[in-house]
Tab-separated table of C-alpha atoms in Angstrom:
chain	number	residue	atom	x	y	z
A	402	ALA	CA	-213.823	-63.509	105.248
A	403	GLN	CA	-215.642	-60.473	103.935
A	404	SER	CA	-218.903	-59.522	105.561
A	405	VAL	CA	-221.348	-56.696	106.087
A	406	ALA	CA	-223.648	-56.005	109.003
A	407	GLN	CA	-226.921	-54.132	109.051
A	408	PRO	CA	-227.642	-53.472	112.721
A	409	GLU	CA	-231.272	-52.360	112.287
A	410	ASP	CA	-234.021	-54.757	111.257
A	411	GLN	CA	-236.361	-51.848	110.615
A	412	VAL	CA	-236.121	-48.087	110.241
A	413	ASN	CA	-239.183	-45.886	110.581
A	414	VAL	CA	-239.241	-42.345	109.219
A	415	ALA	CA	-241.918	-39.788	108.365
A	416	GLU	CA	-242.330	-38.676	104.780
A	417	GLY	CA	-240.220	-35.608	104.047
A	418	ASN	CA	-237.701	-36.353	106.795
A	419	PRO	CA	-234.130	-37.475	106.077
A	420	LEU	CA	-233.416	-41.182	106.314
A	421	THR	CA	-230.331	-43.224	107.122
A	422	VAL	CA	-229.939	-46.986	106.779
A	423	LYS	CA	-226.764	-48.252	108.431
A	424	CYS	CA	-224.174	-50.705	107.156
A	425	THR	CA	-220.750	-51.649	108.462
A	426	TYR	CA	-218.254	-53.856	106.671
A	427	SER	CA	-215.356	-56.154	107.385
A	428	VAL	CA	-212.985	-56.828	104.499
A	429	SER	CA	-209.355	-57.417	103.807
A	430	GLY	CA	-208.071	-54.937	101.271
A	431	ASN	CA	-210.121	-52.284	99.530
A	432	PRO	CA	-213.870	-52.839	99.741
A	433	TYR	CA	-216.292	-52.895	96.829
A	434	LEU	CA	-219.593	-51.934	98.480
A	435	PHE	CA	-223.136	-51.896	97.128
A	436	TRP	CA	-226.687	-51.014	98.103
A	437	TYR	CA	-229.700	-52.805	96.622
A	438	VAL	CA	-233.427	-52.327	97.213
A	439	GLN	CA	-236.085	-55.026	97.078
A	440	TYR	CA	-239.787	-54.383	96.742
A	441	PRO	CA	-242.297	-57.110	97.740
A	442	ASN	CA	-242.131	-60.200	95.532
A	443	ARG	CA	-239.492	-58.596	93.336
A	444	GLY	CA	-235.826	-59.036	92.585
A	445	LEU	CA	-233.072	-56.718	93.746
A	446	GLN	CA	-232.586	-53.298	92.181
A	447	PHE	CA	-229.116	-51.759	92.149
A	448	LEU	CA	-229.002	-48.350	93.879
A	449	LEU	CA	-225.350	-47.366	94.100
A	450	LYS	CA	-221.805	-48.586	94.653
A	451	TYR	CA	-218.461	-47.506	96.090
A	452	ILE	CA	-215.330	-48.756	94.368
A	453	THR	CA	-212.895	-45.905	94.779
A	454	GLY	CA	-212.832	-42.120	94.694
A	455	ASP	CA	-215.156	-39.700	96.472
A	456	ASN	CA	-216.490	-40.913	99.784
A	457	LEU	CA	-219.975	-39.588	98.983
A	458	VAL	CA	-221.585	-41.694	96.286
A	459	LYS	CA	-224.784	-40.654	94.540
A	460	GLY	CA	-227.187	-43.228	93.160
A	461	SER	CA	-230.670	-43.807	91.839
A	462	TYR	CA	-233.918	-42.261	93.129
A	463	GLY	CA	-232.117	-39.554	95.112
A	464	PHE	CA	-230.216	-41.952	97.358
A	465	GLU	CA	-226.603	-41.444	98.355
A	466	ALA	CA	-224.153	-43.266	100.570
A	467	GLU	CA	-221.148	-42.179	102.562
A	468	PHE	CA	-218.067	-44.373	102.691
A	469	ASN	CA	-216.142	-43.979	105.952
A	470	LYS	CA	-212.931	-45.979	106.068
A	471	SER	CA	-212.066	-45.191	109.689
A	472	GLN	CA	-215.472	-46.349	110.909
A	473	THR	CA	-215.744	-49.130	108.262
A	474	SER	CA	-219.222	-47.903	107.423
A	475	PHE	CA	-221.227	-47.349	104.276
A	476	HIS	CA	-224.534	-45.793	105.383
A	477	LEU	CA	-227.334	-45.180	102.892
A	478	LYS	CA	-228.991	-41.757	103.054
A	479	LYS	CA	-231.699	-39.688	101.455
A	480	PRO	CA	-232.451	-36.042	102.314
A	481	SER	CA	-236.235	-36.364	102.041
A	482	ALA	CA	-238.012	-39.719	102.302
A	483	LEU	CA	-241.000	-40.711	100.195
A	484	VAL	CA	-243.708	-43.224	101.088
A	485	SER	CA	-242.698	-45.089	97.925
A	486	ASP	CA	-239.202	-45.622	99.403
A	487	SER	CA	-240.718	-48.182	101.775
A	488	ALA	CA	-238.947	-51.432	100.921
A	489	LEU	CA	-236.228	-53.849	102.014
A	490	TYR	CA	-232.678	-52.530	101.660
A	491	PHE	CA	-229.576	-54.692	101.417
A	492	CYS	CA	-225.958	-53.718	101.822
A	493	ALA	CA	-223.440	-56.003	100.095
A	494	VAL	CA	-219.706	-56.403	99.628
A	495	LEU	CA	-218.134	-57.957	96.568
A	496	ASN	CA	-215.744	-60.828	97.109
A	497	THR	CA	-213.429	-59.973	94.261
A	498	GLY	CA	-211.861	-63.411	94.341
A	499	PHE	CA	-214.705	-64.787	92.292
A	500	GLN	CA	-217.166	-61.971	92.079
A	501	LYS	CA	-219.707	-63.139	94.615
A	502	LEU	CA	-221.772	-60.641	96.562
A	503	VAL	CA	-222.022	-61.135	100.306
A	504	PHE	CA	-225.226	-59.555	101.600
A	505	GLY	CA	-226.274	-58.218	104.940
A	506	THR	CA	-229.474	-59.361	106.596
A	507	GLY	CA	-231.461	-56.449	105.228
A	508	THR	CA	-233.204	-53.448	106.765
A	509	ARG	CA	-236.867	-52.802	106.260
A	510	LEU	CA	-237.572	-49.118	105.696
A	511	LEU	CA	-241.054	-47.897	106.506
A	512	VAL	CA	-241.930	-44.347	105.501
A	513	SER	CA	-245.175	-43.093	106.986
A	514	PRO	CA	-247.324	-40.381	105.364
B	378	ASP	CA	-232.754	-52.498	76.805
B	379	ALA	CA	-234.124	-55.656	78.335
B	380	GLY	CA	-232.936	-56.489	81.802
B	381	VAL	CA	-232.202	-59.904	83.224
B	382	THR	CA	-235.081	-62.269	82.590
B	383	GLN	CA	-235.917	-65.434	84.489
B	384	SER	CA	-238.384	-68.225	83.929
B	385	PRO	CA	-240.650	-69.451	85.268
B	386	THR	CA	-241.810	-66.795	87.718
B	387	HIS	CA	-243.381	-69.296	90.086
B	388	LEU	CA	-243.059	-73.035	90.493
B	389	ILE	CA	-244.573	-75.623	92.800
B	390	LYS	CA	-242.848	-78.994	93.191
B	391	THR	CA	-243.021	-81.918	95.597
B	392	ARG	CA	-240.199	-83.368	97.633
B	393	GLY	CA	-237.842	-85.565	95.656
B	394	GLN	CA	-238.564	-83.950	92.301
B	395	HIS	CA	-236.065	-81.958	90.292
B	396	VAL	CA	-236.370	-78.453	88.912
B	397	THR	CA	-234.704	-76.367	86.197
B	398	LEU	CA	-234.649	-72.593	86.402
B	399	ARG	CA	-233.612	-70.423	83.487
B	400	CYS	CA	-231.939	-67.048	83.172
B	401	SER	CA	-231.117	-64.732	80.279
B	402	PRO	CA	-228.546	-62.051	81.032
B	403	ILE	CA	-228.471	-58.471	79.871
B	404	SER	CA	-227.180	-58.288	76.312
B	405	GLY	CA	-223.391	-58.122	76.326
B	406	HIS	CA	-222.979	-59.491	79.844
B	407	LYS	CA	-220.866	-62.623	79.944
B	408	SER	CA	-221.115	-63.442	83.639
B	409	VAL	CA	-224.133	-64.980	85.351
B	410	SER	CA	-224.519	-65.634	89.063
B	411	TRP	CA	-227.210	-67.477	90.997
B	412	TYR	CA	-228.415	-66.686	94.515
B	413	GLN	CA	-230.934	-68.259	96.871
B	414	GLN	CA	-233.031	-66.000	99.075
B	415	VAL	CA	-234.952	-67.689	101.831
B	416	LEU	CA	-237.816	-65.686	103.289
B	417	GLY	CA	-236.574	-63.100	105.742
B	418	GLN	CA	-232.904	-63.437	104.829
B	419	GLY	CA	-230.397	-61.886	102.461
B	420	PRO	CA	-229.506	-63.665	99.228
B	421	GLN	CA	-226.909	-66.437	99.461
B	422	PHE	CA	-224.459	-67.104	96.637
B	423	ILE	CA	-224.838	-70.425	94.813
B	424	PHE	CA	-222.807	-70.256	91.582
B	425	GLN	CA	-221.023	-67.921	89.229
B	426	TYR	CA	-220.352	-68.659	85.575
B	427	TYR	CA	-218.200	-66.705	83.167
B	428	GLU	CA	-217.739	-67.637	79.540
B	429	LYS	CA	-219.429	-70.999	80.198
B	430	GLU	CA	-217.046	-71.953	82.967
B	431	GLU	CA	-217.833	-72.204	86.674
B	432	ARG	CA	-215.857	-69.523	88.495
B	433	GLY	CA	-217.273	-69.916	91.965
B	434	ARG	CA	-219.523	-72.101	94.066
B	435	GLY	CA	-221.175	-71.330	97.369
B	436	ASN	CA	-221.845	-73.648	100.263
B	437	PHE	CA	-224.603	-75.679	98.643
B	438	PRO	CA	-224.882	-79.470	98.257
B	439	ASP	CA	-224.149	-81.330	95.043
B	440	ARG	CA	-227.882	-81.509	94.362
B	441	PHE	CA	-227.423	-77.998	92.999
B	442	SER	CA	-225.809	-77.670	89.579
B	443	ALA	CA	-225.720	-75.092	86.825
B	444	ARG	CA	-224.424	-74.442	83.383
B	445	GLN	CA	-224.000	-71.565	80.988
B	446	PHE	CA	-224.674	-71.758	77.279
B	447	PRO	CA	-222.822	-70.174	74.332
B	448	ASN	CA	-225.359	-67.317	74.260
B	449	TYR	CA	-224.511	-66.689	77.973
B	450	SER	CA	-227.932	-67.773	79.229
B	451	SER	CA	-227.866	-70.110	82.179
B	452	GLU	CA	-229.756	-72.893	83.892
B	453	LEU	CA	-229.845	-73.814	87.563
B	454	ASN	CA	-230.803	-77.398	88.327
B	455	VAL	CA	-231.797	-78.750	91.698
B	456	ASN	CA	-232.274	-82.491	92.200
B	457	ALA	CA	-234.028	-84.392	94.980
B	458	LEU	CA	-235.874	-81.320	96.221
B	459	LEU	CA	-236.244	-80.779	99.944
B	460	LEU	CA	-238.748	-78.600	101.760
B	461	GLY	CA	-235.874	-76.315	102.687
B	462	ASP	CA	-235.206	-75.553	99.040
B	463	SER	CA	-238.312	-73.364	99.010
B	464	ALA	CA	-236.992	-69.907	98.256
B	465	LEU	CA	-236.691	-67.094	95.741
B	466	TYR	CA	-233.942	-67.936	93.262
B	467	LEU	CA	-232.269	-64.901	91.810
B	468	CYS	CA	-230.107	-64.651	88.743
B	469	ALA	CA	-227.727	-61.751	88.199
B	470	SER	CA	-225.628	-60.764	85.224
B	471	SER	CA	-222.608	-58.528	85.142
B	472	LEU	CA	-220.141	-56.988	82.755
B	473	LEU	CA	-217.770	-55.580	85.346
B	474	GLU	CA	-218.244	-55.391	89.117
B	475	THR	CA	-221.940	-54.441	89.280
B	476	GLN	CA	-224.443	-57.298	89.295
B	477	TYR	CA	-227.930	-56.670	87.936
B	478	PHE	CA	-230.664	-58.965	89.155
B	479	GLY	CA	-233.661	-60.496	87.493
B	480	PRO	CA	-237.117	-60.693	89.110
B	481	GLY	CA	-236.450	-64.174	90.447
B	482	THR	CA	-238.201	-67.526	90.401
B	483	ARG	CA	-240.200	-68.367	93.495
B	484	LEU	CA	-239.988	-72.095	94.197
B	485	LEU	CA	-242.320	-73.791	96.636
B	486	VAL	CA	-241.567	-77.390	97.594
B	487	LEU	CA	-244.451	-79.306	99.164
């Protein structure tokens, strides 16, 4: 079964500092990996995805993610955090059998001024 | 372009009642998926529909059902509501592999 794990419930970072939100995956075959962000009382917003190609994927709002096949990781990164980046971040893998997303448990990012 | 829309935004029901949630996909998207997000957890897959046919079903009881209409909009129905059905219900539409989510319907069962 395909799954993702987000080992950190919360990540704290000061505004202007780089941030990393961790995700590891377990899949059979080639993974289709995604990052979504959720603001309070809102739906999920798509940030970026890895399907194939370059291991460094660039997405919305200055976020990027690095796909590492040997470490089965897909960590989300941003060079300089903003207070407005504070939200709940979900890593997900696509079960290509019938297109369902399997989500991690989420990581709350708190960026302090 | 309009994104995925869902209605209603909030809903309060009592145990034993039934509820219908509605979703309109992004124009041109033929696939709609439904997810349940319980407070403090990641979304859980309920159903996927493509071209009006069910393509996948998650581990949910038969009280949960859905359908997709010719215009690709979709309804999620839940019968005999339980307290544990209280959650944010998310609809997502997709053209290829990326799913785009609506704002969700927050259901509270009392």
